[in-house]
Amino acid sequence: MTPDLPLPDLPLPAGSITDSSITDRPITNGSITDRPITDRPAAVVPVPDGPFPAGLTPDDLLPVRLTPDDLPAYVYDLASLDEHAAAVRAALPGIELYYAVKANPDPELLRVLARHVDGFEVSSGGELAHVRGLFPGARVALGGPGKTDAELSAEVTRLHVESPGELRRLLASGRRADVLLRVNLDVPVAGASLAMGGGATPFGMDPGGIAECVALLSGQDTVRLRGIHAHLASGLEAPALLELAAAVLEYARGLGVTEINLGGGMAVSYADPDARFDWRSYGEGLAGLRRPGEVLRIEPGRALTVYCGRYVTRVIDVKRVHGELFAVVAGGTHHLRTPATKGHSQPLAALPPGEPVTVVGQLCTPKDVLAHRVPVRLAVGDVVEFAMAGAYAWNISHHDFLMHPKPGFHYRPAPGIRRLSSGGTYSAAENRGDALDARQEREHESIIRFPGGR
């Protein structure tokens, strides 16, 4: 295996997926492929002159090459994910970093993140088996409401207990476990895009439930109380998250516990992709809040992987209905459910300006809308690239509705992740070296085709 390497200090070719191009404004400047794709099979982009670090070749710096038959497709830039995760890790000295697998369980993304995180947070037995299949020795925290008996009995580093009833079942099983009690504090979560705490929700326990659990745990040592877990809200900026952290820490100190999982919830803006979460100030703030002997842990998901992914498709039809312009693309929200779930327009890569057009998919529902009235010019055969598709995208979508074909999955490799095939073809299954079930294997038939490949 090649060693982990820094990204080369070289000018990247125009059109490459880079951290700057993939995270522009809702209509962004970067592009994975030249358009329209129907005019030529794929763009061949000049490569900077070497020398190249060991483990990298000129092909590694080229954008992913897609033909019309490849679309729709997801394209993941593992190099930019590697760089972003490293920057997040560096901003959090002394803080444990777990990745929330629910955001995107793609094995290739997990393999990149594994270099930078301290562990993985999973929310089901299925996610646990998935992570264990990839990283048998990784530290794993298991959370989520409604755990089955099998999940309560799973071998994990930390088990997040959601209720006194869940704890009673665990105690009755006789199974040894190290647990965090999930607390739902009655604290303000104003401005959150999702509120899992701060009032009556199905998640965690109020202080009365926590007190009941503490009493249940007394007088025995089979199930060991290690601390608390408090994922109260999502979509908050660093100052608001630090306010919540201060409230959670005050509560934890009152209980006399020193291990505190503060959850995730870092803000991500689909309306303004340049507005990034301030990891540095958040890390500095947590360092200021943490007392000697305390273990603070966070478990971001979306904020780690969202920027590395794009959903690329092509226009099938353009039509006007009652004065409104619509572009129908291959695929739709059964591949990329994020805009339907969150009620936004998915950010687009750069396209020529034009009359506002609503971009819709192939589904027989008026909710199959990817972007509303975007001021771009689209014609049949044009390529459309949706940015910020690296989290809560494919994995939350209703894949089998209308039984359209599944998208392809393509990757721009990261330094230190080997490509095994000689023709510029990157096999996710080969590179993992792990046996996934047949369904996972079909869903991750992932390749990269590089211009100029042999």
Tab-separated table of C-alpha atoms in Angstrom:
chain	number	residue	atom	x	y	z
A	1	MET	CA	0.000	0.000	0.000
A	2	THR	CA	1.327	3.433	-0.835
A	3	PRO	CA	1.931	5.785	2.099
A	4	ASP	CA	-0.350	8.714	2.936
A	5	LEU	CA	0.873	11.738	1.031
A	6	PRO	CA	0.040	15.438	0.975
A	7	LEU	CA	-1.688	16.807	-2.097
A	8	PRO	CA	0.858	17.986	-4.659
A	9	ASP	CA	1.612	21.695	-4.750
A	10	LEU	CA	0.760	21.952	-8.422
A	11	PRO	CA	-1.678	24.063	-10.428
A	12	LEU	CA	-4.728	21.925	-11.102
A	13	PRO	CA	-6.136	21.811	-14.630
A	14	ALA	CA	-9.130	23.950	-15.504
A	15	GLY	CA	-12.358	22.082	-14.913
A	16	SER	CA	-10.951	19.820	-12.212
A	17	ILE	CA	-12.963	19.019	-9.136
A	18	THR	CA	-11.143	20.955	-6.447
A	19	ASP	CA	-12.145	22.210	-3.031
A	20	SER	CA	-12.746	25.662	-4.496
A	21	SER	CA	-14.674	24.548	-7.561
A	22	ILE	CA	-16.930	22.102	-5.798
A	23	THR	CA	-18.120	24.554	-3.168
A	24	ASP	CA	-18.992	27.697	-5.060
A	25	ARG	CA	-22.269	29.569	-4.803
A	26	PRO	CA	-25.554	27.838	-5.745
A	27	ILE	CA	-24.551	28.238	-9.392
A	28	THR	CA	-20.903	27.327	-9.116
A	29	ASN	CA	-17.871	27.906	-11.309
A	30	GLY	CA	-16.351	24.447	-11.257
A	31	SER	CA	-17.203	21.547	-13.546
A	32	ILE	CA	-16.330	17.891	-13.648
A	33	THR	CA	-16.979	17.495	-17.360
A	34	ASP	CA	-17.048	19.851	-20.315
A	35	ARG	CA	-20.546	20.466	-21.680
A	36	PRO	CA	-22.462	19.588	-23.731
A	37	ILE	CA	-21.404	15.986	-23.359
A	38	THR	CA	-23.224	15.004	-26.545
A	39	ASP	CA	-20.764	17.032	-28.648
A	40	ARG	CA	-17.760	14.950	-27.603
A	41	PRO	CA	-17.409	11.833	-25.451
A	42	ALA	CA	-15.220	13.447	-22.816
A	43	ALA	CA	-12.806	16.275	-22.296
A	44	VAL	CA	-9.086	15.650	-22.214
A	45	VAL	CA	-7.526	18.268	-19.942
A	46	PRO	CA	-3.827	19.169	-19.994
A	47	VAL	CA	-1.832	17.920	-17.031
A	48	PRO	CA	0.715	20.050	-15.149
A	49	ASP	CA	4.341	19.108	-15.588
A	50	GLY	CA	5.861	16.916	-12.886
A	51	PRO	CA	7.612	15.840	-10.844
A	52	PHE	CA	4.837	14.043	-8.977
A	53	PRO	CA	5.063	12.670	-5.442
A	54	ALA	CA	5.445	8.922	-5.029
A	55	GLY	CA	2.096	7.221	-5.361
A	56	LEU	CA	0.646	9.900	-7.656
A	57	THR	CA	0.623	9.973	-11.433
A	58	PRO	CA	-0.534	12.647	-13.891
A	59	ASP	CA	-3.789	10.698	-14.241
A	60	ASP	CA	-4.563	11.290	-10.580
A	61	LEU	CA	-4.829	15.040	-11.204
A	62	LEU	CA	-7.304	14.781	-14.072
A	63	PRO	CA	-11.027	15.272	-13.694
A	64	VAL	CA	-13.253	12.243	-13.895
A	65	ARG	CA	-14.154	11.394	-17.472
A	66	LEU	CA	-17.820	10.599	-18.113
A	67	THR	CA	-19.562	9.598	-21.329
A	68	PRO	CA	-23.318	9.981	-21.997
A	69	ASP	CA	-23.823	6.311	-21.143
A	70	ASP	CA	-22.337	6.924	-17.680
A	71	LEU	CA	-25.081	9.352	-16.655
A	72	PRO	CA	-26.723	9.862	-14.256
A	73	ALA	CA	-23.824	9.353	-11.891
A	74	TYR	CA	-22.406	10.340	-8.559
A	75	VAL	CA	-18.837	11.606	-8.607
A	76	TYR	CA	-16.918	11.745	-5.336
A	77	ASP	CA	-13.701	13.728	-5.034
A	78	LEU	CA	-11.793	11.684	-2.472
A	79	ALA	CA	-8.780	13.993	-2.688
A	80	SER	CA	-10.779	17.032	-1.567
A	81	LEU	CA	-12.490	14.952	1.133
A	82	ASP	CA	-9.077	13.883	2.417
A	83	GLU	CA	-7.903	17.491	2.533
A	84	HIS	CA	-11.090	18.733	4.217
A	85	ALA	CA	-11.105	15.975	6.838
A	86	ALA	CA	-7.459	16.678	7.633
A	87	ALA	CA	-8.247	20.364	8.146
A	88	VAL	CA	-11.167	19.539	10.453
A	89	ARG	CA	-8.992	17.143	12.434
A	90	ALA	CA	-6.293	19.799	12.820
A	91	ALA	CA	-8.839	22.334	14.107
A	92	LEU	CA	-9.892	20.047	16.972
A	93	PRO	CA	-6.813	19.292	19.106
A	94	GLY	CA	-7.715	17.261	22.154
A	95	ILE	CA	-11.267	16.561	20.920
A	96	GLU	CA	-12.337	13.083	19.806
A	97	LEU	CA	-13.793	13.050	16.296
A	98	TYR	CA	-16.272	10.371	15.208
A	99	TYR	CA	-17.969	10.315	11.802
A	100	ALA	CA	-21.762	9.864	11.689
A	101	VAL	CA	-22.035	7.084	9.117
A	102	LYS	CA	-25.704	7.861	8.398
A	103	ALA	CA	-24.593	10.925	6.415
A	104	ASN	CA	-22.956	8.767	3.735
A	105	PRO	CA	-21.869	5.152	4.253
A	106	ASP	CA	-20.072	4.806	0.907
A	107	PRO	CA	-17.074	2.531	1.595
A	108	GLU	CA	-14.639	4.675	-0.363
A	109	LEU	CA	-15.531	7.774	1.645
A	110	LEU	CA	-15.231	5.814	4.872
A	111	ARG	CA	-11.782	4.596	3.905
A	112	VAL	CA	-10.611	8.184	3.421
A	113	LEU	CA	-12.208	9.379	6.647
A	114	ALA	CA	-10.713	6.493	8.610
A	115	ARG	CA	-7.330	8.211	8.348
A	116	HIS	CA	-8.596	11.229	10.257
A	117	VAL	CA	-11.348	10.195	12.669
A	118	ASP	CA	-11.113	8.491	16.055
A	119	GLY	CA	-14.116	6.279	15.360
A	120	PHE	CA	-17.520	5.927	13.734
A	121	GLU	CA	-21.018	6.596	15.030
A	122	VAL	CA	-23.658	4.181	13.715
A	123	SER	CA	-27.413	4.099	14.226
A	124	SER	CA	-28.390	0.529	13.382
A	125	GLY	CA	-27.155	-3.022	13.293
A	126	GLY	CA	-26.864	-2.700	9.525
A	127	GLU	CA	-24.545	0.299	9.754
A	128	LEU	CA	-22.564	-1.485	12.448
A	129	ALA	CA	-22.063	-4.574	10.272
A	130	HIS	CA	-21.090	-2.326	7.352
A	131	VAL	CA	-18.413	-0.531	9.355
A	132	ARG	CA	-17.141	-3.717	11.006
A	133	GLY	CA	-16.805	-5.316	7.568
A	134	LEU	CA	-14.564	-2.465	6.471
A	135	PHE	CA	-12.694	-1.745	9.717
A	136	PRO	CA	-12.888	-4.709	12.105
A	137	GLY	CA	-10.903	-2.993	14.836
A	138	ALA	CA	-12.401	0.498	14.646
A	139	ARG	CA	-13.942	2.211	17.637
A	140	VAL	CA	-17.702	2.393	17.119
A	141	ALA	CA	-20.498	4.103	19.043
A	142	LEU	CA	-24.025	2.738	18.500
A	143	GLY	CA	-26.952	5.117	18.936
A	144	GLY	CA	-30.464	5.632	17.680
A	145	PRO	CA	-33.935	5.091	19.170
A	146	GLY	CA	-35.729	1.750	19.124
A	147	LYS	CA	-32.760	-0.588	19.400
A	148	THR	CA	-33.473	-4.281	18.988
A	149	ASP	CA	-32.199	-6.856	21.467
A	150	ALA	CA	-29.519	-7.816	18.957
A	151	GLU	CA	-28.361	-4.210	18.709
A	152	LEU	CA	-28.263	-3.834	22.472
A	153	SER	CA	-26.065	-6.944	22.616
A	154	ALA	CA	-23.664	-5.776	19.899
A	155	GLU	CA	-19.940	-5.457	20.551
A	156	VAL	CA	-19.332	-1.709	20.416
A	157	THR	CA	-17.052	0.779	22.101
A	158	ARG	CA	-19.924	2.892	23.404
A	159	LEU	CA	-23.668	2.224	23.502
A	160	HIS	CA	-25.902	5.301	23.610
A	161	VAL	CA	-28.905	4.497	25.812
A	162	GLU	CA	-32.104	6.261	24.739
A	163	SER	CA	-34.547	5.390	27.542
A	164	PRO	CA	-34.971	3.689	30.923
A	165	GLY	CA	-36.805	0.869	29.129
A	166	GLU	CA	-33.847	0.315	26.825
A	167	LEU	CA	-31.517	0.217	29.826
A	168	ARG	CA	-33.739	-2.301	31.646
A	169	ARG	CA	-33.582	-4.628	28.651
A	170	LEU	CA	-29.815	-4.272	28.518
A	171	LEU	CA	-29.455	-5.022	32.235
A	172	ALA	CA	-31.771	-8.040	31.950
A	173	SER	CA	-29.604	-9.467	29.169
A	174	GLY	CA	-26.580	-9.674	31.463
A	175	ARG	CA	-24.471	-8.219	28.658
A	176	ARG	CA	-21.459	-6.140	29.633
A	177	ALA	CA	-21.498	-2.695	28.064
A	178	ASP	CA	-20.044	0.785	28.367
A	179	VAL	CA	-22.866	3.277	27.980
A	180	LEU	CA	-23.568	6.952	27.501
A	181	LEU	CA	-27.015	8.172	28.519
A	182	ARG	CA	-28.585	10.334	25.826
A	183	VAL	CA	-29.959	13.482	27.406
A	184	ASN	CA	-32.561	15.838	25.936
A	185	LEU	CA	-32.118	19.091	27.802
A	186	ASP	CA	-34.763	21.793	27.805
A	187	VAL	CA	-32.490	24.461	26.350
A	188	PRO	CA	-33.077	26.863	23.428
A	189	VAL	CA	-32.143	25.545	19.970
A	190	ALA	CA	-33.291	28.593	18.001
A	191	GLY	CA	-32.077	28.670	14.408
A	192	ALA	CA	-31.621	24.917	14.107
A	193	SER	CA	-32.662	23.218	10.865
A	194	LEU	CA	-33.570	20.106	12.886
A	195	ALA	CA	-34.225	19.904	16.631
A	196	MET	CA	-33.627	16.563	18.319
A	197	GLY	CA	-33.704	18.131	21.776
A	198	GLY	CA	-34.742	21.261	23.571
A	199	GLY	CA	-38.223	19.914	24.280
A	200	ALA	CA	-40.537	16.982	23.682
A	201	THR	CA	-39.013	14.788	20.930
A	202	PRO	CA	-38.570	11.004	20.583
A	203	PHE	CA	-34.822	11.323	21.146
A	204	GLY	CA	-33.057	10.759	24.439
A	205	MET	CA	-34.344	11.429	27.939
A	206	ASP	CA	-35.230	14.432	30.017
A	207	PRO	CA	-33.366	14.846	33.325
A	208	GLY	CA	-36.007	12.716	35.081
A	209	GLY	CA	-35.301	9.823	32.729
A	210	ILE	CA	-31.571	10.249	33.223
A	211	ALA	CA	-32.025	10.132	37.011
A	212	GLU	CA	-34.036	6.917	36.652
A	213	CYS	CA	-31.222	5.366	34.612
A	214	VAL	CA	-28.575	6.418	37.127
A	215	ALA	CA	-30.563	4.688	39.844
A	216	LEU	CA	-30.888	1.527	37.723
A	217	LEU	CA	-27.131	1.458	37.204
A	218	SER	CA	-26.235	1.747	40.868
A	219	GLY	CA	-25.172	-1.357	42.755
A	220	GLN	CA	-23.949	-3.296	39.697
A	221	ASP	CA	-20.938	-3.127	37.384
A	222	THR	CA	-22.020	-5.149	34.345
A	223	VAL	CA	-23.260	-2.053	32.538
A	224	ARG	CA	-20.856	0.802	33.205
A	225	LEU	CA	-21.918	4.435	33.005
A	226	ARG	CA	-19.209	6.321	31.119
A	227	GLY	CA	-20.944	9.632	30.462
A	228	ILE	CA	-23.672	11.350	28.474
A	229	HIS	CA	-24.563	11.909	24.839
A	230	ALA	CA	-26.369	15.078	23.736
A	231	HIS	CA	-27.053	15.599	20.051
A	232	LEU	CA	-29.646	18.348	20.475
A	233	ALA	CA	-29.856	20.103	17.105
A	234	SER	CA	-28.534	20.334	13.551
A	235	GLY	CA	-27.713	23.270	11.318
A	236	LEU	CA	-26.094	25.547	13.894
A	237	GLU	CA	-23.058	27.777	13.535
A	238	ALA	CA	-20.098	27.523	15.893
A	239	PRO	CA	-21.223	30.142	18.467
A	240	ALA	CA	-24.641	28.490	18.907
A	241	LEU	CA	-23.107	25.019	19.167
A	242	LEU	CA	-20.668	26.259	21.779
A	243	GLU	CA	-23.557	27.669	23.822
A	244	LEU	CA	-25.219	24.256	23.731
A	245	ALA	CA	-21.918	22.597	24.638
A	246	ALA	CA	-21.585	24.822	27.701
A	247	ALA	CA	-25.088	23.855	28.867
A	248	VAL	CA	-24.428	20.149	28.296
A	249	LEU	CA	-21.107	20.285	30.141
A	250	GLU	CA	-22.685	22.035	33.106
A	251	TYR	CA	-25.290	19.280	33.272
A	252	ALA	CA	-22.669	16.520	32.912
A	253	ARG	CA	-20.585	17.978	35.730
A	254	GLY	CA	-23.655	17.975	37.931
A	255	LEU	CA	-23.985	14.231	37.294
A	256	GLY	CA	-20.307	13.709	38.042
A	257	VAL	CA	-19.422	12.216	34.622
A	258	THR	CA	-16.382	13.198	32.566
A	259	GLU	CA	-17.100	11.706	29.115
A	260	ILE	CA	-19.371	13.883	27.010
A	261	ASN	CA	-20.461	13.296	23.422
A	262	LEU	CA	-21.732	16.620	22.089
A	263	GLY	CA	-23.101	15.165	18.838
A	264	GLY	CA	-22.891	16.882	15.472
A	265	GLY	CA	-25.160	19.520	13.967
A	266	MET	CA	-22.589	21.768	12.251
A	267	ALA	CA	-24.245	24.196	9.829
A	268	VAL	CA	-24.160	23.532	6.091
A	269	SER	CA	-25.698	26.085	3.708
A	270	TYR	CA	-27.057	24.862	0.388
A	271	ALA	CA	-28.072	28.439	-0.464
A	272	ASP	CA	-24.527	29.723	0.065
A	273	PRO	CA	-22.016	26.865	-0.221
A	274	ASP	CA	-19.138	29.261	0.424
A	275	ALA	CA	-20.436	29.858	3.953
A	276	ARG	CA	-18.479	27.133	5.709
A	277	PHE	CA	-18.701	26.099	9.331
A	278	ASP	CA	-15.947	27.717	11.403
A	279	TRP	CA	-14.126	24.626	12.630
A	280	ARG	CA	-11.211	26.607	14.021
A	281	SER	CA	-13.280	28.788	16.351
A	282	TYR	CA	-15.363	25.770	17.349
A	283	GLY	CA	-12.245	23.796	18.248
A	284	GLU	CA	-10.831	26.729	20.192
A	285	GLY	CA	-14.129	27.164	22.007
A	286	LEU	CA	-14.315	23.505	23.004
A	287	ALA	CA	-10.729	23.616	24.215
A	288	GLY	CA	-11.672	26.549	26.431
A	289	LEU	CA	-14.707	24.718	27.836
A	290	ARG	CA	-12.997	21.394	28.513
A	291	ARG	CA	-11.648	20.834	32.000
A	292	PRO	CA	-8.688	18.553	32.831
A	293	GLY	CA	-9.738	14.919	32.848
A	294	GLU	CA	-12.783	15.445	30.620
A	295	VAL	CA	-13.203	13.622	27.317
A	296	LEU	CA	-15.150	15.621	24.728
A	297	ARG	CA	-16.351	13.898	21.563
A	298	ILE	CA	-18.210	15.172	18.504
A	299	GLU	CA	-19.798	13.216	15.660
A	300	PRO	CA	-20.308	15.338	12.517
A	301	GLY	CA	-21.659	13.808	9.331
A	302	ARG	CA	-22.984	16.172	6.675
A	303	ALA	CA	-20.367	18.849	7.372
A	304	LEU	CA	-17.578	16.372	6.602
A	305	THR	CA	-18.732	14.761	3.359
A	306	VAL	CA	-21.311	17.007	1.695
A	307	TYR	CA	-18.805	19.032	-0.315
A	308	CYS	CA	-16.978	16.107	-1.932
A	309	GLY	CA	-19.916	14.780	-3.952
A	310	ARG	CA	-21.659	15.755	-7.179
A	311	TYR	CA	-24.659	14.296	-8.931
A	312	VAL	CA	-24.154	14.563	-12.691
A	313	THR	CA	-26.937	14.037	-15.213
A	314	ARG	CA	-28.155	15.208	-18.632
A	315	VAL	CA	-31.181	17.020	-20.016
A	316	ILE	CA	-33.746	14.793	-21.745
A	317	ASP	CA	-36.429	17.373	-22.543
A	318	VAL	CA	-37.106	21.095	-22.275
A	319	LYS	CA	-40.694	22.371	-22.376
A	320	ARG	CA	-42.903	25.295	-21.459
A	321	VAL	CA	-46.139	24.712	-19.516
A	322	HIS	CA	-48.481	27.643	-18.790
A	323	GLY	CA	-45.599	30.011	-19.340
A	324	GLU	CA	-43.149	28.213	-17.019
A	325	LEU	CA	-39.970	26.634	-18.402
A	326	PHE	CA	-39.015	23.109	-17.291
A	327	ALA	CA	-35.934	20.996	-18.013
A	328	VAL	CA	-36.431	17.259	-17.479
A	329	VAL	CA	-33.214	15.437	-16.607
A	330	ALA	CA	-32.344	11.759	-16.402
A	331	GLY	CA	-32.712	10.545	-12.829
A	332	GLY	CA	-34.214	12.811	-10.201
A	333	THR	CA	-35.018	12.834	-6.507
A	334	HIS	CA	-35.061	9.023	-6.392
A	335	HIS	CA	-31.282	9.409	-6.796
A	336	LEU	CA	-30.824	12.742	-4.993
A	337	ARG	CA	-33.564	13.264	-2.441
A	338	THR	CA	-31.807	16.078	-0.566
A	339	PRO	CA	-33.641	19.027	-2.201
A	340	ALA	CA	-37.050	17.379	-1.726
A	341	THR	CA	-36.258	16.551	1.897
A	342	LYS	CA	-34.894	19.967	2.844
A	343	GLY	CA	-37.043	22.078	0.500
A	344	HIS	CA	-34.204	23.854	-1.286
A	345	SER	CA	-32.790	24.127	-4.780
A	346	GLN	CA	-29.722	21.924	-5.108
A	347	PRO	CA	-26.670	24.045	-6.024
A	348	LEU	CA	-25.623	23.845	-9.669
A	349	ALA	CA	-22.229	24.002	-11.305
A	350	ALA	CA	-21.704	26.856	-13.751
A	351	LEU	CA	-24.024	27.056	-16.760
A	352	PRO	CA	-24.649	29.888	-19.248
A	353	PRO	CA	-27.188	32.465	-18.026
A	354	GLY	CA	-30.700	32.222	-19.349
A	355	GLU	CA	-34.404	32.357	-18.626
A	356	PRO	CA	-35.315	30.896	-15.221
A	357	VAL	CA	-35.946	27.160	-15.574
A	358	THR	CA	-37.100	24.557	-13.062
A	359	VAL	CA	-35.040	21.359	-13.227
A	360	VAL	CA	-37.096	18.222	-12.598
A	361	GLY	CA	-36.546	14.489	-12.777
A	362	GLN	CA	-38.313	11.547	-14.372
A	363	LEU	CA	-40.693	10.651	-11.549
A	364	CYS	CA	-44.477	10.848	-11.828
A	365	THR	CA	-44.823	13.286	-8.945
A	366	PRO	CA	-44.756	17.109	-8.774
A	367	LYS	CA	-42.323	16.786	-5.865
A	368	ASP	CA	-39.558	15.529	-8.140
A	369	VAL	CA	-37.862	18.932	-8.317
A	370	LEU	CA	-34.098	19.332	-8.077
A	371	ALA	CA	-33.896	23.128	-8.511
A	372	HIS	CA	-36.551	25.844	-8.792
A	373	ARG	CA	-36.385	28.639	-11.386
A	374	VAL	CA	-32.616	28.816	-11.763
A	375	PRO	CA	-31.458	31.486	-14.267
A	376	VAL	CA	-29.519	29.233	-16.650
A	377	ARG	CA	-29.839	28.183	-20.274
A	378	LEU	CA	-30.432	24.470	-20.817
A	379	ALA	CA	-30.941	22.450	-23.968
A	380	VAL	CA	-31.549	18.779	-24.665
A	381	GLY	CA	-28.295	16.849	-24.193
A	382	ASP	CA	-26.685	19.367	-21.849
A	383	VAL	CA	-24.894	18.098	-18.769
A	384	VAL	CA	-26.133	19.315	-15.395
A	385	GLU	CA	-23.959	18.973	-12.309
A	386	PHE	CA	-25.477	19.303	-8.842
A	387	ALA	CA	-22.938	20.153	-6.154
A	388	MET	CA	-23.051	19.367	-2.416
A	389	ALA	CA	-24.266	15.823	-3.050
A	390	GLY	CA	-21.896	14.047	-0.689
A	391	ALA	CA	-24.249	13.617	2.295
A	392	TYR	CA	-27.852	12.524	2.849
A	393	ALA	CA	-28.229	12.134	-0.900
A	394	TRP	CA	-28.176	8.688	-2.534
A	395	ASN	CA	-28.427	6.805	0.750
A	396	ILE	CA	-31.702	8.500	1.797
A	397	SER	CA	-33.355	8.342	-1.631
A	398	HIS	CA	-36.235	6.075	-2.680
A	399	HIS	CA	-34.164	4.136	-5.188
A	400	ASP	CA	-36.780	1.754	-6.534
A	401	PHE	CA	-39.668	4.148	-7.143
A	402	LEU	CA	-40.680	3.656	-10.824
A	403	MET	CA	-37.738	1.228	-11.185
A	404	HIS	CA	-35.489	3.579	-13.129
A	405	PRO	CA	-31.823	2.536	-13.513
A	406	LYS	CA	-29.476	3.218	-10.611
A	407	PRO	CA	-26.786	5.902	-11.050
A	408	GLY	CA	-23.140	5.081	-11.520
A	409	PHE	CA	-20.534	5.839	-8.875
A	410	HIS	CA	-17.177	7.323	-9.807
A	411	TYR	CA	-14.233	8.502	-7.738
A	412	ARG	CA	-11.298	10.849	-8.083
A	413	PRO	CA	-8.734	9.095	-5.888
A	414	ALA	CA	-6.976	10.487	-2.869
A	415	PRO	CA	-3.224	10.189	-2.320
A	416	GLY	CA	-2.374	6.940	-0.583
A	417	ILE	CA	-5.443	5.049	-1.809
A	418	ARG	CA	-4.210	2.640	-4.421
A	419	ARG	CA	-5.703	2.023	-7.838
A	420	LEU	CA	-5.440	-1.650	-8.661
A	421	SER	CA	-6.429	-1.791	-12.321
A	422	SER	CA	-3.958	-0.814	-14.993
A	423	GLY	CA	-6.368	0.968	-17.343
A	424	GLY	CA	-7.276	3.850	-15.071
A	425	THR	CA	-10.139	1.786	-13.655
A	426	TYR	CA	-10.615	1.896	-9.925
A	427	SER	CA	-12.537	-1.010	-8.423
A	428	ALA	CA	-14.055	-0.155	-5.065
A	429	ALA	CA	-14.516	-3.814	-4.206
A	430	GLU	CA	-10.888	-4.680	-5.007
A	431	ASN	CA	-9.497	-1.701	-3.164
A	432	ARG	CA	-11.494	-2.417	-0.037
A	433	GLY	CA	-10.355	-6.013	0.067
A	434	ASP	CA	-13.595	-6.806	1.904
A	435	ALA	CA	-16.561	-8.985	1.047
A	436	LEU	CA	-19.815	-7.033	0.966
A	437	ASP	CA	-23.126	-8.631	0.156
A	438	ALA	CA	-24.358	-8.753	-3.430
A	439	ARG	CA	-26.639	-5.771	-3.088
A	440	GLN	CA	-23.872	-3.540	-1.711
A	441	GLU	CA	-21.587	-4.769	-4.442
A	442	ARG	CA	-24.064	-3.752	-7.156
A	443	GLU	CA	-24.636	-0.362	-5.565
A	444	HIS	CA	-20.911	0.305	-5.388
A	445	GLU	CA	-19.780	-0.867	-8.816
A	446	SER	CA	-17.549	2.167	-8.702
A	447	ILE	CA	-15.011	3.077	-11.340
A	448	ILE	CA	-12.906	5.984	-12.413
A	449	ARG	CA	-12.089	6.481	-16.070
A	450	PHE	CA	-9.234	8.868	-16.647
A	451	PRO	CA	-8.552	10.612	-19.954
A	452	GLY	CA	-5.452	9.151	-21.480
A	453	GLY	CA	-5.794	5.920	-19.510
A	454	ARG	CA	-4.183	2.884	-21.075
